[in-house]
Amino acid sequence: MAVIEISDLRKTYKGNTALDGVTLTVEPGEIFGIAGPNGAGKTTLVECASGLRRPDGGRLRVLGLDPHRERRELLERIGAQLQEAALPDAIKVGEALRMYASLYRRPAEWRSLMDEWGLSDRRNARFADLSGGWKQRLFIALALVGDPEVVFLDELTTGLDPDARRTTWGLIRAMRERGVTVVLVTHFMDEAEALCDRIAVVDHGRVVAEGAPGALIAEAGADSLENAYFTLTGRDLS
Ligand SMILES: Nc1ncnc2c1ncn2[C@@H]1O[C@H](COP(=O)(O)OP(=O)(O)OP(=O)(O)O)[C@@H](O)[C@H]1O
Ligand SMILES: [Mg+2]
């Protein structure tokens, strides 16, 4: 069974159409990329799939559940790192992980996660005092603290330095090796090419291209995913 099944999904914000009939399927254990220009609807799509927004129409199932009607059950089984996440200024790294772990019936071992993401040295740092990259790492660790079957990562490596990006790629691959399905929203075509098994390119709330990076490159007659993206959407990446 597919992990995520979406067909003809629609969402309008006060007359502004964010999703205009999105159809896609994500298979178990894959890293599925969602790419597309600013305002394409990527975050809205991820928010609908993680039960945070209610779509206006279409069909949506994640792990066989309706993210809106069966939200509580779904939240036990997914993790999300969202684009505009925030925490209270004064909360410490270790406290945030412990607190999030307490929200799940079967959490992961939060101390190991803190080690794995290199956060142990900063466990007593206040959220407000972390740099952007360290905040990002904390959010990723928080997305994993429920030991999820599916993880949504929105702009995962935005704001990370090149070293931290590479480290993060390794950790994403390790997630897949553990059998976690990963949905990754990204603006970086090198990242999509390196990590994703399949990619959907979204523009104006619709999927305009979908496939394995190699297939999209071949389809566009391009030499890289970045050039393929340009050919397929007629748009630059910004
Ligand atoms: N809460 C909201 N209220 C009104 N309009 C919104 C809201 N959130 C998003 N939109 C609009 O919906 C459209 C899709 O936005 P969305 O954030 O899903 O795009 P995105 O692909 O994630 O963009 P980005 O790459 O900039 O993160 C945009 O036109 C945006 O202005
Ligand atoms: Mg977004």
Coordinates of C-alpha atoms and ligand atoms in Angstrom, one line a residue:
M1 CA 0.0 0.0 0.0
A2 CA 1.2 3.5 -0.8
V3 CA 2.2 5.6 2.3
I4 CA 0.7 8.8 0.9
E5 CA -2.1 8.9 -1.7
I6 CA -3.2 12.3 -2.9
S7 CA -5.7 12.9 -5.7
D8 CA -7.1 16.1 -7.0
L9 CA -6.2 18.0 -3.8
R10 CA -7.5 21.6 -3.6
K11 CA -6.9 24.4 -1.2
T12 CA -7.8 28.1 -1.5
Y13 CA -7.0 30.8 0.9
K14 CA -9.6 33.6 0.6
G15 CA -9.7 33.4 -3.2
N16 CA -6.0 32.7 -3.6
T17 CA -5.6 29.1 -5.0
A18 CA -2.6 27.3 -3.3
L19 CA -3.4 23.8 -4.5
D20 CA -5.2 23.4 -7.8
G21 CA -5.7 19.6 -8.1
V22 CA -2.5 17.9 -6.9
T23 CA -2.3 14.2 -7.5
L24 CA 0.6 12.1 -6.3
T25 CA 1.6 8.9 -4.6
V26 CA 4.5 8.2 -2.2
E27 CA 5.7 4.6 -1.8
P28 CA 7.0 3.1 1.5
G29 CA 10.6 3.8 2.2
E30 CA 11.3 6.3 -0.5
I31 CA 12.7 9.8 -0.2
F32 CA 10.2 11.8 -2.2
G33 CA 11.1 15.4 -3.1
I34 CA 8.8 18.3 -3.7
A35 CA 10.4 21.1 -5.6
G36 CA 9.0 24.3 -7.1
P37 CA 9.2 28.1 -7.0
N38 CA 8.1 30.3 -4.1
G39 CA 4.4 30.3 -3.6
A40 CA 3.9 27.1 -5.6
G41 CA 2.0 25.4 -2.8
K42 CA 4.6 23.1 -1.4
T43 CA 4.2 24.1 2.3
T44 CA 0.4 24.0 1.9
L45 CA 0.7 20.4 0.5
V46 CA 2.9 19.3 3.4
E47 CA 0.6 21.0 6.0
C48 CA -2.5 19.3 4.6
A49 CA -0.7 15.9 4.6
S50 CA 0.4 16.3 8.2
G51 CA -3.0 17.2 9.4
L52 CA -2.3 20.9 10.1
R53 CA -4.5 22.3 7.3
R54 CA -7.8 21.1 6.0
P55 CA -8.0 20.9 2.2
D56 CA -11.1 22.1 0.5
G57 CA -11.4 19.2 -1.9
G58 CA -9.9 16.0 -3.3
R59 CA -8.7 12.9 -1.5
L60 CA -5.8 12.5 0.8
R61 CA -4.6 9.5 2.8
V62 CA -1.4 9.2 4.9
L63 CA -0.7 5.7 6.2
G64 CA -4.2 4.9 5.3
L65 CA -5.6 7.7 7.5
D66 CA -7.5 10.8 6.8
P67 CA -5.1 13.5 8.1
H68 CA -8.0 15.8 9.2
R69 CA -10.5 13.3 10.6
E70 CA -7.9 10.9 12.1
R71 CA -5.4 13.5 13.1
R72 CA -4.6 12.2 16.6
E73 CA -3.8 8.8 15.3
L74 CA -1.7 10.2 12.5
L75 CA 0.3 12.5 14.7
E76 CA 1.6 9.5 16.6
R77 CA 3.0 8.0 13.4
I78 CA 4.5 11.0 11.6
G79 CA 7.0 13.7 12.2
A80 CA 7.2 17.2 10.7
Q81 CA 9.9 19.9 10.5
L82 CA 8.0 22.9 9.3
Q83 CA 9.3 25.9 7.4
E84 CA 8.2 28.5 10.0
A85 CA 8.5 26.6 13.2
A86 CA 9.3 28.3 16.5
L87 CA 9.9 27.5 20.1
P88 CA 9.8 29.7 23.3
D89 CA 13.0 31.7 23.5
A90 CA 14.0 30.4 26.9
I91 CA 13.5 26.7 26.3
K92 CA 16.7 24.7 26.3
V93 CA 17.7 22.1 23.7
G94 CA 17.5 19.2 26.0
E95 CA 14.3 20.3 27.6
A96 CA 12.6 20.7 24.1
L97 CA 13.6 17.2 23.1
R98 CA 12.4 15.7 26.5
M99 CA 9.2 17.6 26.3
Y100 CA 8.4 16.5 22.7
A101 CA 9.3 12.9 23.6
S102 CA 6.7 13.1 26.4
L103 CA 3.9 13.8 23.9
Y104 CA 4.2 10.4 22.2
R105 CA 3.1 7.0 23.4
R106 CA 6.2 5.3 22.0
P107 CA 8.9 8.0 21.6
A108 CA 12.4 7.4 20.4
E109 CA 15.3 7.7 22.9
W110 CA 15.7 11.5 22.9
R111 CA 19.2 11.5 24.3
S112 CA 20.5 9.3 21.5
L113 CA 18.8 11.6 19.0
M114 CA 20.4 14.6 20.6
D115 CA 23.8 12.8 20.2
E116 CA 23.1 11.7 16.7
W117 CA 22.3 15.3 15.6
G118 CA 25.4 16.7 17.4
L119 CA 23.2 18.7 19.8
S120 CA 24.6 17.2 23.1
D121 CA 27.2 19.9 23.6
R122 CA 24.4 22.5 23.3
R123 CA 21.8 20.7 25.4
N124 CA 21.7 23.6 27.9
A125 CA 21.7 26.3 25.3
R126 CA 18.5 28.4 25.1
F127 CA 16.6 28.3 21.8
A128 CA 16.9 32.1 21.3
D129 CA 20.7 31.8 21.5
L130 CA 21.1 29.1 18.8
S131 CA 22.2 30.1 15.3
G132 CA 19.8 29.4 12.5
G133 CA 21.6 26.2 11.5
W134 CA 21.5 24.8 15.1
K135 CA 17.8 25.7 15.4
Q136 CA 17.3 23.8 12.1
R137 CA 19.1 20.8 13.5
L138 CA 17.0 20.9 16.7
F139 CA 13.8 21.0 14.6
I140 CA 14.9 18.0 12.6
A141 CA 15.7 16.1 15.8
L142 CA 12.2 17.1 17.2
A143 CA 10.6 15.7 14.0
L144 CA 12.2 12.4 14.7
V145 CA 11.5 12.2 18.4
G146 CA 8.2 10.3 18.0
D147 CA 10.0 7.5 16.1
P148 CA 7.8 8.3 13.0
E149 CA 7.0 6.1 10.0
V150 CA 6.8 9.2 7.8
V151 CA 8.7 12.4 8.1
F152 CA 7.9 15.7 6.4
L153 CA 10.9 18.1 6.0
D154 CA 10.2 21.5 4.6
E155 CA 13.3 23.4 3.5
L156 CA 15.4 21.1 5.5
T157 CA 18.9 22.5 4.7
T158 CA 18.0 26.2 4.1
G159 CA 20.4 28.1 6.4
L160 CA 22.8 25.3 7.0
D161 CA 26.5 25.6 6.1
P162 CA 27.9 23.2 3.4
D163 CA 29.3 20.8 6.1
A164 CA 26.0 20.7 8.0
R165 CA 24.2 20.1 4.7
R166 CA 26.3 17.1 3.9
T167 CA 25.9 15.7 7.4
T168 CA 22.2 16.2 7.1
W169 CA 22.1 14.3 3.8
G170 CA 23.8 11.4 5.5
L171 CA 21.3 11.4 8.3
I172 CA 18.4 11.5 5.8
R173 CA 19.8 8.5 4.0
A174 CA 20.2 6.7 7.4
M175 CA 16.5 7.4 8.1
R176 CA 15.6 5.8 4.8
E177 CA 17.7 2.8 5.7
R178 CA 15.7 2.4 8.9
G179 CA 12.6 2.2 6.7
V180 CA 11.3 5.7 7.3
T181 CA 9.5 7.3 4.4
V182 CA 10.8 10.9 3.8
V183 CA 9.0 13.8 2.1
L184 CA 11.5 16.5 1.4
V185 CA 10.6 20.0 0.2
T186 CA 13.6 21.6 -1.3
H187 CA 14.8 24.5 -3.5
F188 CA 18.2 22.8 -4.0
M189 CA 18.4 20.7 -7.1
D190 CA 21.7 19.2 -6.1
E191 CA 20.0 18.1 -2.9
A192 CA 17.1 16.6 -4.8
E193 CA 19.4 14.9 -7.2
A194 CA 21.6 13.4 -4.5
L195 CA 18.9 12.3 -2.1
C196 CA 15.5 11.7 -3.8
D197 CA 14.2 8.5 -5.3
R198 CA 11.4 10.5 -7.0
I199 CA 10.5 14.2 -7.3
A200 CA 7.3 16.1 -8.0
V201 CA 7.8 19.6 -9.4
V202 CA 4.9 21.8 -8.3
D203 CA 4.0 25.1 -9.9
H204 CA 0.9 27.2 -9.4
G205 CA -0.6 24.5 -7.2
R206 CA -0.2 21.6 -9.7
V207 CA 2.3 18.8 -10.3
V208 CA 4.0 19.8 -13.6
A209 CA 6.5 17.0 -13.7
E210 CA 7.2 13.8 -11.7
G211 CA 9.7 11.1 -11.7
A212 CA 13.1 9.8 -10.7
P213 CA 15.8 12.5 -11.0
G214 CA 17.5 10.6 -13.8
A215 CA 14.2 10.2 -15.7
L216 CA 13.4 14.0 -15.4
I217 CA 16.9 14.8 -16.6
A218 CA 16.4 12.5 -19.6
E219 CA 12.9 13.8 -20.3
A220 CA 14.2 17.3 -20.5
G221 CA 17.3 16.4 -22.5
A222 CA 19.3 18.2 -19.8
D223 CA 22.6 17.5 -18.1
S224 CA 21.5 18.2 -14.5
L225 CA 18.4 18.3 -12.5
E226 CA 18.8 22.1 -12.2
N227 CA 18.7 22.5 -16.0
A228 CA 15.9 19.9 -16.2
Y229 CA 13.9 21.9 -13.7
F230 CA 14.3 25.0 -15.8
T231 CA 13.3 23.3 -19.0
L232 CA 10.3 21.6 -17.4
T233 CA 8.9 24.7 -15.6
G234 CA 10.3 27.4 -17.8
R235 CA 11.3 29.0 -14.6
D236 CA 14.4 29.9 -12.7
L237 CA 14.9 28.6 -9.2
S238 CA 14.0 31.6 -7.0
Ligands
LIG1 N1 -2.0 31.2 5.6 C1 -2.2 31.7 4.4 N2 -3.1 32.6 4.1 C2 -3.3 33.1 2.9 N3 -2.5 32.7 1.8 C3 -1.6 31.8 2.0 C4 -1.3 31.3 3.3 N4 -0.3 30.3 3.2 C5 0.1 30.3 1.9 N5 -0.7 31.2 1.2 C6 -0.6 31.4 -0.2 O1 -0.7 30.2 -0.9 C7 0.2 30.0 -2.0 C8 1.1 28.8 -1.7 O2 1.9 29.1 -0.6 P1 2.9 28.0 0.0 O3 3.4 28.6 1.3 O4 2.2 26.7 0.1 O5 4.0 28.0 -1.1 P2 5.5 27.3 -1.1 O6 5.6 26.5 -2.3 O7 5.7 26.6 0.2 O8 6.4 28.6 -1.2 P3 7.9 28.9 -0.6 O9 8.8 28.2 -1.6 O10 8.0 30.3 -0.6 O11 8.0 28.3 0.8 C9 0.9 31.4 -2.0 O12 0.3 32.2 -3.0 C10 0.8 31.9 -0.6 O13 0.8 33.4 -0.7
MG2 MG 7.1 26.8 1.7

